[in-house]
Coordinates of C-alpha atoms in Angstrom, one line a residue:
Chain A
M1 CA 0.0 0.0 0.0
I2 CA 2.6 2.5 -1.1
D3 CA 0.6 5.6 -2.2
H4 CA 2.7 8.2 -4.0
E5 CA -0.1 10.7 -4.1
I6 CA -0.6 10.6 -0.4
L7 CA 3.1 11.0 0.1
R8 CA 3.2 14.1 -2.1
I9 CA 0.3 15.6 -0.2
L10 CA 2.0 15.0 3.2
E11 CA 5.3 16.2 1.9
R12 CA 3.6 19.5 0.9
D13 CA 1.8 19.8 4.2
A14 CA 2.3 17.1 6.9
R15 CA -0.7 18.5 8.9
T16 CA -3.2 17.5 6.1
S17 CA -5.7 15.3 8.0
P18 CA -6.6 11.8 6.8
A19 CA -10.2 13.0 6.3
Q20 CA -9.0 15.8 4.0
I21 CA -6.6 13.5 2.1
A22 CA -9.5 11.1 1.6
V23 CA -11.6 13.8 -0.1
M24 CA -8.6 15.0 -2.1
T25 CA -7.8 11.6 -3.5
G26 CA -11.3 10.1 -3.7
K27 CA -10.4 7.3 -1.2
S28 CA -12.1 6.4 2.0
E29 CA -10.8 7.8 5.2
E30 CA -10.1 4.3 6.5
E31 CA -8.1 3.5 3.3
V32 CA -6.0 6.6 3.8
R33 CA -5.4 5.9 7.5
Q34 CA -4.3 2.3 6.6
A35 CA -2.0 3.5 3.9
I36 CA -0.3 6.1 6.1
K37 CA 0.0 3.6 9.0
H38 CA 1.6 1.1 6.6
M39 CA 4.0 3.7 5.2
E40 CA 4.9 4.9 8.7
E41 CA 5.6 1.4 9.9
S42 CA 7.7 0.4 6.9
G43 CA 9.8 3.5 7.2
I44 CA 8.7 5.2 4.0
I45 CA 7.3 8.0 6.1
R46 CA 10.3 8.5 8.5
R47 CA 8.8 11.3 10.6
Y48 CA 6.9 14.6 10.5
K49 CA 8.7 17.8 11.1
T50 CA 8.3 21.6 10.9
V51 CA 10.3 23.8 8.5
V52 CA 11.6 26.7 10.7
D53 CA 13.2 29.9 9.6
W54 CA 15.4 30.3 12.7
E55 CA 16.9 33.5 11.5
R56 CA 13.5 35.0 11.3
A57 CA 12.9 33.7 14.8
G58 CA 15.9 35.7 16.0
V59 CA 18.1 32.7 16.5
E60 CA 21.6 32.8 15.1
R61 CA 23.0 29.6 13.8
V62 CA 26.1 28.9 11.9
F63 CA 26.3 26.2 9.2
A64 CA 29.5 25.0 7.5
F65 CA 30.0 22.6 4.6
I66 CA 33.0 20.4 5.4
D67 CA 34.5 18.3 2.6
V68 CA 36.3 15.4 4.0
R69 CA 38.9 13.2 2.3
V70 CA 39.0 9.8 3.7
S71 CA 41.4 7.0 3.4
P72 CA 39.5 3.8 3.8
S73 CA 41.5 0.8 5.1
R74 CA 40.8 -2.8 5.3
G75 CA 37.9 -3.4 7.7
V76 CA 37.2 0.4 7.9
G77 CA 35.2 1.6 4.9
F78 CA 33.5 4.9 4.1
D79 CA 30.5 3.7 6.0
D80 CA 32.4 3.3 9.2
V81 CA 34.0 6.7 9.0
A82 CA 30.7 8.3 8.1
R83 CA 29.1 6.6 11.0
R84 CA 31.7 8.0 13.4
I85 CA 31.0 11.4 12.0
Y86 CA 27.2 11.4 11.9
K87 CA 26.9 10.3 15.5
Y88 CA 27.9 13.8 16.6
P89 CA 24.8 15.9 17.3
E90 CA 26.7 18.9 15.7
V91 CA 26.6 17.1 12.4
H92 CA 23.5 18.1 10.4
S93 CA 24.0 15.8 7.4
V94 CA 26.6 13.5 5.9
Y95 CA 26.8 12.5 2.2
L96 CA 29.2 10.3 0.3
V97 CA 30.0 12.2 -2.9
S98 CA 32.0 11.8 -6.0
G99 CA 34.9 14.0 -6.9
D100 CA 38.0 15.3 -5.1
Y101 CA 36.6 14.7 -1.6
D102 CA 34.7 11.7 -0.3
L103 CA 32.3 12.9 2.3
R104 CA 30.3 16.2 2.4
V105 CA 29.4 17.0 6.0
V106 CA 27.2 19.8 7.1
V107 CA 28.0 21.0 10.6
E108 CA 25.8 23.2 12.7
G109 CA 26.9 25.4 15.6
E110 CA 26.1 28.6 17.6
N111 CA 29.0 30.5 16.2
M112 CA 31.9 30.2 13.8
R113 CA 34.4 29.5 16.6
E114 CA 32.3 26.6 17.8
V115 CA 32.1 25.1 14.3
A116 CA 35.8 25.7 13.6
F117 CA 36.7 24.1 16.9
F118 CA 34.5 21.1 16.1
V119 CA 36.2 20.6 12.7
A120 CA 39.7 20.9 14.1
E121 CA 39.3 18.9 17.2
K122 CA 36.8 16.2 16.3
L123 CA 36.5 15.8 12.5
A124 CA 40.1 16.3 11.4
T125 CA 41.5 14.1 14.0
L126 CA 39.3 11.1 13.3
E127 CA 41.2 8.0 12.2
G128 CA 41.0 7.7 8.4
V129 CA 40.4 11.4 7.8
L130 CA 43.1 12.7 5.5
S131 CA 42.1 16.3 5.1
T132 CA 39.1 18.7 5.4
R133 CA 38.0 21.8 3.6
S134 CA 35.4 24.1 5.2
S135 CA 33.0 26.6 3.7
F136 CA 30.8 28.6 5.9
L137 CA 27.2 29.2 4.8
L138 CA 26.6 32.9 4.3
K139 CA 23.0 33.1 3.1
K140 CA 20.3 30.5 2.6
Y141 CA 18.3 31.1 -0.6
K142 CA 16.6 27.7 -0.9
D143 CA 16.8 24.7 1.4
D144 CA 15.2 21.3 0.8
G145 CA 12.8 22.8 -1.7
D146 CA 11.8 25.8 0.4
V147 CA 12.7 29.3 -0.9
Y148 CA 13.8 31.5 2.0
E149 CA 12.7 34.9 0.6
E150 CA 9.5 36.8 0.8
P151 CA 6.7 34.6 -0.5
E152 CA 5.5 35.6 -3.9
Q153 CA 2.2 37.4 -3.8
D154 CA -0.9 36.3 -5.8
D155 CA -1.1 39.2 -8.2
R156 CA -3.9 37.9 -10.3
L157 CA -6.9 40.0 -10.9
A158 CA -9.6 39.0 -8.5
V159 CA -12.2 38.2 -11.1
T160 CA -11.4 37.1 -14.7
P161 CA -13.3 35.2 -17.3
Chain B
M1 CA -18.5 63.1 -32.2
R2 CA -20.0 60.6 -34.5
S3 CA -21.4 57.5 -32.8
I4 CA -19.5 54.2 -32.6
S5 CA -20.3 51.1 -34.5
K6 CA -23.8 49.6 -34.0
I7 CA -22.5 46.1 -33.5
V8 CA -20.2 47.2 -30.8
Q9 CA -22.9 49.4 -29.2
S10 CA -25.4 46.6 -29.1
T11 CA -23.0 44.0 -27.6
P12 CA -23.3 44.1 -23.8
P13 CA -20.2 44.4 -21.7
S14 CA -19.1 41.2 -20.1
G15 CA -21.1 40.3 -17.0
I16 CA -17.8 39.5 -15.4
R17 CA -16.4 43.0 -16.0
R18 CA -19.2 44.6 -14.0
F19 CA -18.6 42.2 -11.1
F20 CA -14.9 42.8 -11.3
D21 CA -15.4 46.5 -10.9
I22 CA -17.2 45.9 -7.6
V23 CA -14.6 43.4 -6.3
S24 CA -11.7 45.6 -7.2
T25 CA -12.9 48.3 -4.8
M26 CA -12.6 45.9 -1.8
E27 CA -9.7 44.6 0.2
D28 CA -8.9 41.2 1.6
V29 CA -11.3 39.4 -0.7
L30 CA -10.9 35.6 -1.0
S31 CA -11.5 35.0 -4.6
L32 CA -12.9 31.9 -6.3
G33 CA -13.5 34.2 -9.3
V34 CA -10.3 33.8 -11.1
G35 CA -10.2 32.2 -14.5
E36 CA -6.5 31.4 -14.6
P37 CA -4.1 29.1 -12.8
D38 CA -2.7 30.2 -9.4
F39 CA 0.6 28.6 -10.3
D40 CA 3.3 30.8 -11.8
T41 CA 4.7 29.7 -15.2
P42 CA 7.2 26.9 -14.6
W43 CA 10.7 28.4 -14.3
C44 CA 12.2 26.5 -17.3
I45 CA 9.7 28.3 -19.5
R46 CA 10.4 31.7 -18.0
E47 CA 14.1 31.1 -18.2
A48 CA 13.9 30.1 -21.9
C49 CA 12.2 33.4 -22.6
I50 CA 14.8 35.4 -20.7
Y51 CA 17.5 33.6 -22.7
S52 CA 15.8 34.4 -26.0
L53 CA 15.7 38.1 -25.0
E54 CA 19.4 38.0 -24.0
R55 CA 20.2 36.5 -27.4
G56 CA 18.4 39.4 -29.1
H57 CA 15.5 37.4 -30.5
T58 CA 13.3 40.4 -30.4
H59 CA 12.1 40.6 -34.0
Y60 CA 9.0 39.6 -36.0
T61 CA 8.6 35.9 -36.8
S62 CA 6.8 34.4 -39.8
N63 CA 3.1 35.4 -39.8
Y64 CA 2.3 31.8 -39.2
G65 CA 4.6 31.8 -36.2
M66 CA 8.0 30.2 -35.8
L67 CA 8.3 27.0 -37.8
E68 CA 10.2 25.4 -34.9
L69 CA 7.2 26.0 -32.7
R70 CA 4.7 24.8 -35.3
R71 CA 6.7 21.7 -35.7
A72 CA 6.8 21.1 -32.0
I73 CA 3.0 21.5 -31.8
S74 CA 2.5 19.2 -34.8
E75 CA 4.6 16.5 -33.1
S76 CA 2.9 17.0 -29.8
L77 CA -0.6 16.7 -31.4
Y78 CA 0.5 13.6 -33.3
K79 CA 2.0 12.0 -30.2
R80 CA -0.9 12.9 -27.9
E81 CA -3.9 12.6 -30.2
G82 CA -2.7 10.8 -33.3
L83 CA -3.6 13.9 -35.3
W84 CA -1.4 15.1 -38.2
Y85 CA -1.3 18.7 -39.1
D86 CA 1.2 20.0 -41.6
P87 CA 3.3 22.5 -39.7
E88 CA 3.8 24.6 -42.9
K89 CA 0.2 24.9 -43.9
Q90 CA -2.2 23.8 -41.2
L91 CA -1.0 25.5 -38.0
L92 CA -1.1 29.1 -37.0
I93 CA 0.3 30.6 -33.9
T94 CA -2.2 33.0 -32.3
V95 CA -2.3 35.5 -29.5
G96 CA -4.1 33.0 -27.2
V97 CA -7.3 31.1 -28.1
S98 CA -9.0 34.6 -27.8
E99 CA -7.4 35.7 -31.1
G100 CA -7.9 32.3 -32.6
M101 CA -11.6 32.4 -31.9
D102 CA -11.9 35.9 -33.4
I103 CA -10.1 35.2 -36.6
A104 CA -11.8 31.7 -37.0
M105 CA -15.1 33.5 -36.9
R106 CA -14.0 36.2 -39.3
A107 CA -12.5 33.6 -41.6
V108 CA -15.6 31.5 -42.0
L109 CA -18.6 33.8 -41.5
N110 CA -20.5 35.9 -44.1
P111 CA -22.9 38.5 -42.8
G112 CA -25.9 36.8 -41.2
D113 CA -24.4 33.4 -41.0
E114 CA -25.4 31.6 -37.8
V115 CA -23.2 29.9 -35.3
I116 CA -24.7 27.4 -32.8
I117 CA -23.3 27.9 -29.3
P118 CA -24.3 25.7 -26.4
E119 CA -24.5 27.7 -23.2
P120 CA -23.4 28.3 -20.5
C121 CA -20.1 29.1 -22.2
F122 CA -17.1 31.3 -22.1
V123 CA -18.0 35.0 -22.3
S124 CA -16.4 35.8 -25.6
Y125 CA -18.0 33.2 -27.9
Q126 CA -21.1 35.3 -28.7
P127 CA -19.2 38.6 -29.1
C128 CA -16.7 37.0 -31.4
V129 CA -19.6 35.9 -33.7
L130 CA -21.2 39.3 -33.5
F131 CA -18.1 41.2 -34.3
A132 CA -17.6 39.0 -37.3
G133 CA -21.0 39.9 -38.6
G134 CA -22.5 36.6 -37.7
K135 CA -25.5 35.7 -35.7
P136 CA -25.0 33.6 -32.5
V137 CA -27.7 31.0 -31.9
P138 CA -27.4 30.1 -28.2
I139 CA -28.7 26.8 -27.0
S140 CA -29.5 26.3 -23.3
T141 CA -28.2 23.3 -21.5
C142 CA -29.3 22.1 -18.1
E143 CA -27.9 20.6 -15.0
E144 CA -30.0 17.4 -15.5
N145 CA -27.9 16.8 -18.7
G146 CA -24.7 17.7 -17.0
F147 CA -24.7 21.0 -18.9
I148 CA -23.9 19.0 -22.0
V149 CA -25.7 19.9 -25.2
R150 CA -28.0 17.1 -26.6
P151 CA -27.4 16.4 -30.3
E152 CA -31.1 16.9 -31.1
Q153 CA -31.0 20.4 -29.7
I154 CA -28.3 21.2 -32.3
R155 CA -30.2 19.5 -35.1
D156 CA -33.3 21.6 -34.2
A157 CA -31.3 24.8 -34.2
V158 CA -29.8 24.2 -37.7
T159 CA -31.3 26.5 -40.4
A160 CA -30.3 27.3 -44.0
N161 CA -28.1 30.0 -42.6
T162 CA -26.2 27.8 -40.1
K163 CA -22.4 27.9 -40.8
A164 CA -20.8 26.5 -37.7
I165 CA -21.1 24.8 -34.4
L166 CA -18.9 26.2 -31.6
L167 CA -17.9 23.6 -28.9
G168 CA -15.9 24.3 -25.8
Y169 CA -15.2 21.1 -23.8
P170 CA -13.9 20.8 -21.1
A171 CA -16.2 23.8 -20.5
N172 CA -15.7 27.1 -18.7
P173 CA -17.8 27.7 -16.5
T174 CA -19.2 24.3 -15.8
G175 CA -16.3 21.9 -16.1
A176 CA -18.4 19.7 -18.3
V177 CA -16.8 17.2 -20.6
A178 CA -19.0 15.8 -23.4
P179 CA -18.9 12.0 -23.8
R180 CA -17.7 10.4 -27.1
D181 CA -21.1 9.2 -28.3
I182 CA -22.6 12.7 -28.0
L183 CA -19.7 14.3 -29.7
E184 CA -19.9 11.8 -32.5
E185 CA -23.5 12.5 -33.1
I186 CA -22.8 16.3 -33.2
V187 CA -20.0 15.6 -35.8
N188 CA -22.6 13.6 -37.8
I189 CA -24.9 16.6 -37.8
A190 CA -22.1 18.8 -38.9
C191 CA -21.3 16.5 -41.8
K192 CA -24.9 16.1 -42.8
F193 CA -25.5 19.9 -43.0
D194 CA -21.9 20.7 -44.0
L195 CA -21.1 22.9 -41.0
F196 CA -17.8 23.9 -39.6
I197 CA -16.9 22.9 -36.1
I198 CA -14.9 25.4 -34.1
S199 CA -13.5 23.5 -31.1
D200 CA -12.0 25.4 -28.1
E201 CA -9.9 22.8 -26.3
I202 CA -7.9 25.1 -24.1
Y203 CA -8.8 23.0 -21.1
G204 CA -8.1 19.7 -22.8
R205 CA -5.1 18.9 -20.7
L206 CA -7.0 19.6 -17.5
T207 CA -9.2 16.5 -17.8
Y208 CA -9.5 14.4 -14.7
E209 CA -11.5 11.3 -15.5
G210 CA -10.4 9.5 -18.6
K211 CA -8.6 11.0 -21.5
H212 CA -9.5 14.2 -23.3
I213 CA -11.4 13.6 -26.6
S214 CA -10.1 16.0 -29.2
I215 CA -12.9 16.7 -31.7
P216 CA -10.8 16.4 -34.9
T217 CA -10.0 12.8 -34.0
L218 CA -13.7 11.8 -34.4
P219 CA -14.8 10.2 -37.7
G220 CA -15.6 12.9 -40.3
A221 CA -14.5 15.8 -38.1
Y222 CA -11.0 16.5 -39.2
E223 CA -11.7 18.2 -42.5
R224 CA -14.3 20.5 -41.0
T225 CA -12.9 21.4 -37.6
I226 CA -10.9 24.4 -36.5
L227 CA -9.1 23.3 -33.4
L228 CA -8.2 26.1 -31.0
D229 CA -5.8 25.4 -28.2
G230 CA -2.9 27.1 -26.4
F231 CA -0.5 27.2 -23.5
S232 CA -2.4 29.3 -20.9
K233 CA -4.1 26.7 -18.8
A234 CA -1.9 23.6 -19.3
Y235 CA 1.4 25.4 -18.6
A236 CA 0.1 28.3 -16.5
M237 CA 0.9 30.8 -19.2
T238 CA -2.1 33.1 -19.3
G239 CA -0.1 36.4 -19.4
W240 CA 2.0 35.2 -22.3
R241 CA -0.9 35.3 -24.7
I242 CA 0.1 32.4 -26.9
G243 CA -2.1 29.8 -28.6
F244 CA -2.6 28.1 -31.9
A245 CA -5.2 27.1 -34.5
A246 CA -5.1 23.9 -36.4
G247 CA -7.3 23.0 -39.3
P248 CA -7.8 22.5 -43.0
A249 CA -5.1 24.4 -44.9
E250 CA -7.5 26.7 -46.7
V251 CA -9.1 27.8 -43.5
V252 CA -5.8 28.3 -41.7
E253 CA -4.6 30.3 -44.7
A254 CA -7.7 32.5 -44.5
M255 CA -7.2 33.0 -40.8
M256 CA -3.6 33.8 -41.4
K257 CA -4.6 36.5 -43.8
I258 CA -6.6 38.3 -41.1
H259 CA -3.8 37.6 -38.5
Q260 CA -1.2 39.0 -40.9
Y261 CA -3.0 42.3 -41.3
T262 CA -4.1 42.7 -37.7
I263 CA -1.5 41.0 -35.5
M264 CA 1.6 40.3 -37.8
C265 CA 2.8 37.6 -35.5
A266 CA 2.3 36.3 -32.0
P267 CA 4.9 37.8 -29.6
T268 CA 8.3 36.3 -30.4
M269 CA 9.4 35.9 -26.8
S270 CA 6.2 34.0 -26.0
Q271 CA 6.9 31.7 -29.0
F272 CA 10.3 30.9 -27.6
A273 CA 8.7 30.2 -24.2
A274 CA 6.0 28.0 -25.8
I275 CA 8.7 25.8 -27.5
E276 CA 10.3 25.2 -24.1
A277 CA 6.8 24.4 -22.6
I278 CA 6.1 21.7 -25.2
R279 CA 9.5 20.2 -24.9
N280 CA 10.3 20.3 -21.2
A281 CA 7.4 21.2 -19.0
D282 CA 5.0 18.2 -19.2
R283 CA 6.0 17.1 -15.8
E284 CA 5.1 20.4 -14.3
C285 CA 1.8 20.3 -16.2
E286 CA 1.0 16.9 -14.7
E287 CA 1.9 18.1 -11.2
M288 CA -0.5 21.0 -11.5
V289 CA -3.2 18.7 -12.9
E290 CA -2.8 16.4 -9.9
Q291 CA -3.3 19.4 -7.5
Y292 CA -6.3 20.7 -9.4
N293 CA -7.8 17.2 -9.2
Q294 CA -7.4 17.1 -5.4
R295 CA -8.9 20.6 -5.0
R296 CA -11.7 19.6 -7.3
R297 CA -12.8 16.9 -5.0
V298 CA -12.5 19.1 -1.9
I299 CA -14.6 22.0 -3.3
V300 CA -17.3 19.7 -4.8
K301 CA -17.7 17.9 -1.5
G302 CA -17.6 21.2 0.4
L303 CA -20.3 22.9 -1.7
N304 CA -22.6 19.8 -1.7
D305 CA -22.2 19.6 2.2
I306 CA -23.1 23.3 2.4
G307 CA -26.3 22.6 0.5
L308 CA -25.2 24.1 -2.8
P309 CA -25.5 21.1 -5.0
C310 CA -23.0 20.7 -7.8
L311 CA -22.0 18.1 -10.3
M312 CA -18.5 16.6 -10.2
P313 CA -16.8 18.6 -13.1
K314 CA -14.6 16.3 -15.3
G315 CA -12.4 19.0 -16.6
A316 CA -11.1 22.7 -16.4
F317 CA -10.9 24.2 -12.9
Y318 CA -14.5 25.3 -12.3
V319 CA -17.5 24.1 -10.4
F320 CA -20.9 25.4 -11.1
P321 CA -23.2 24.9 -8.0
S322 CA -26.9 25.6 -8.0
I323 CA -28.0 28.4 -5.6
K324 CA -31.6 28.0 -6.5
R325 CA -32.7 26.8 -3.1
T326 CA -31.4 30.0 -1.5
G327 CA -34.1 31.9 -3.4
L328 CA -31.6 34.5 -4.5
S329 CA -30.7 35.4 -8.0
S330 CA -27.1 34.7 -9.2
D331 CA -26.3 38.5 -9.0
E332 CA -27.9 38.9 -5.5
F333 CA -26.1 35.8 -4.2
C334 CA -22.7 36.9 -5.5
E335 CA -23.0 40.5 -4.4
R336 CA -24.2 39.6 -0.9
L337 CA -21.6 36.9 -0.5
L338 CA -19.0 39.5 -1.5
F339 CA -20.2 42.2 0.8
E340 CA -21.1 40.0 3.8
E341 CA -18.2 37.4 3.7
K342 CA -15.7 38.9 1.2
V343 CA -15.7 35.9 -1.0
A344 CA -15.8 36.5 -4.8
V345 CA -17.5 34.0 -7.1
V346 CA -19.0 34.8 -10.5
P347 CA -22.7 34.9 -11.2
G348 CA -23.7 32.0 -13.6
N349 CA -25.7 34.3 -15.8
A350 CA -22.5 35.9 -17.0
F351 CA -22.1 32.8 -19.2
G352 CA -25.6 32.7 -20.7
K353 CA -29.2 32.9 -19.6
C354 CA -29.4 29.3 -18.5
G355 CA -26.6 30.0 -16.1
E356 CA -29.0 31.9 -13.9
G357 CA -29.5 30.2 -10.6
Y358 CA -25.8 29.0 -10.6
I359 CA -22.5 30.5 -9.6
R360 CA -19.0 29.7 -11.0
C361 CA -16.4 28.9 -8.4
S362 CA -12.8 28.5 -9.6
Y363 CA -10.5 26.0 -7.8
A364 CA -7.4 27.4 -9.3
T365 CA -6.4 28.6 -5.9
S366 CA -4.7 27.1 -2.9
L367 CA -6.3 24.4 -0.8
D368 CA -6.1 26.6 2.2
K369 CA -7.9 29.4 0.5
I370 CA -10.5 27.0 -0.9
N371 CA -11.2 25.7 2.6
Q372 CA -11.4 29.2 4.1
A373 CA -13.8 30.2 1.3
L374 CA -16.0 27.2 1.9
E375 CA -16.2 28.1 5.6
R376 CA -17.3 31.6 4.7
I377 CA -19.8 30.4 2.1
A378 CA -21.3 27.9 4.7
R379 CA -21.7 30.8 7.2
F380 CA -23.3 32.9 4.6
V381 CA -25.8 30.2 3.4
S382 CA -26.7 29.3 6.9
R383 CA -27.8 32.9 7.6
L384 CA -30.2 33.0 4.6

């Protein structure tokens, strides 16, 4: 019971109720509840969260993108190094990427010093990490599909044929 | 000053216009009165236009429109409908279906020729016939028949002066989609009496149950049909004013003659945008259609629950609920709803006499706004 349409609706607005989804998709409320339950249990729906513009909420947060070059050794692959990195709560996300570097790590902190300290003390010193390259985030334009600027106004005429 | 043309004088202004003037004096109105998509044009299309401007493509194109665009349209019609139109002779790029409708009428009508028009229908059908010197012959349809014209109504309306039948399915304002058997019978009538069919299929891509039936695909229809379509609704491109006409070469050539003297060519930048739309924006189109479809179900259930019965529209983005049980006229209902609850909908009579007793609600607006508007309409109706 994987229902892509329900997933798209919930991805757009996780608060959409099963009753509303039922009307939107032409299914019964029970069917929708069952499908959601199934997709939650099977890990297709991982969790529900809120997209927050922290800057607007007056909270300063610093993000940095850290490219990490890794030397995998016998018994210690990329996955093991990645795991040791992502266990830190400061780490926002970790990706294995192609190119000059192997891992792309996004680190979050209260200020630049904190992030720099984390990279120097924790990341760079990890076994298997050869080198790092840090870029601090200066401005967020779009994140995970959400545009962080003034929402566009509906400038259509109110009544048209 | 000498008086203006009699035809123009005698044509009433659009019923929508009058209502628009009232709405535009008010603030914070929740509008279900908009006849265009709420989505902005997909970015790839806008970007293609910007690039064309940067490259300096700011000149006239062929009167017919860019051959590249006509070829793209021809391929798309072949792929989608199995229809073959020669891009060199049978396709004309127009300034929206609005221009296509105007020049189609002027190309086929002699003074006094009659055009059969099922109502309720888009506001410009009758004026286009009138401005072309023709005589519109409106036919009333009713809710019981799903606002779909019955073939015998058309047969009864045919006279020695009948020149064409104008069809617009999926329909604005009702969302009606005519089934294949009825369309086939209408085509048979057109064949029997040798009539043109002018088919406005601008909402064709916004069809929710089953596949859109394009009139020229029906037996006997191709050689007498002028197909009018465009980019406004499928690709959310209303402001670009770009559409096309497809039909028999001699008719398209006649239309081109008028177009050549009055328009020259459709805006070049819009033509570049349209090429991109056809080539790369189908996924965006499908995403929009899915959302319209979801909103359609929400608004239909909402209005029926409120006690304003409406049919499930099968296309376009309008519902056409009956307000008869409120005892109000369409105008009264719309004006009071606007003043008392600040919700704008359009009186059904703006689309023909038989639209009286109905209102047109557009669901080309966000789900949030639709739900808010439904709450306000419920409050309004419960007070009556």
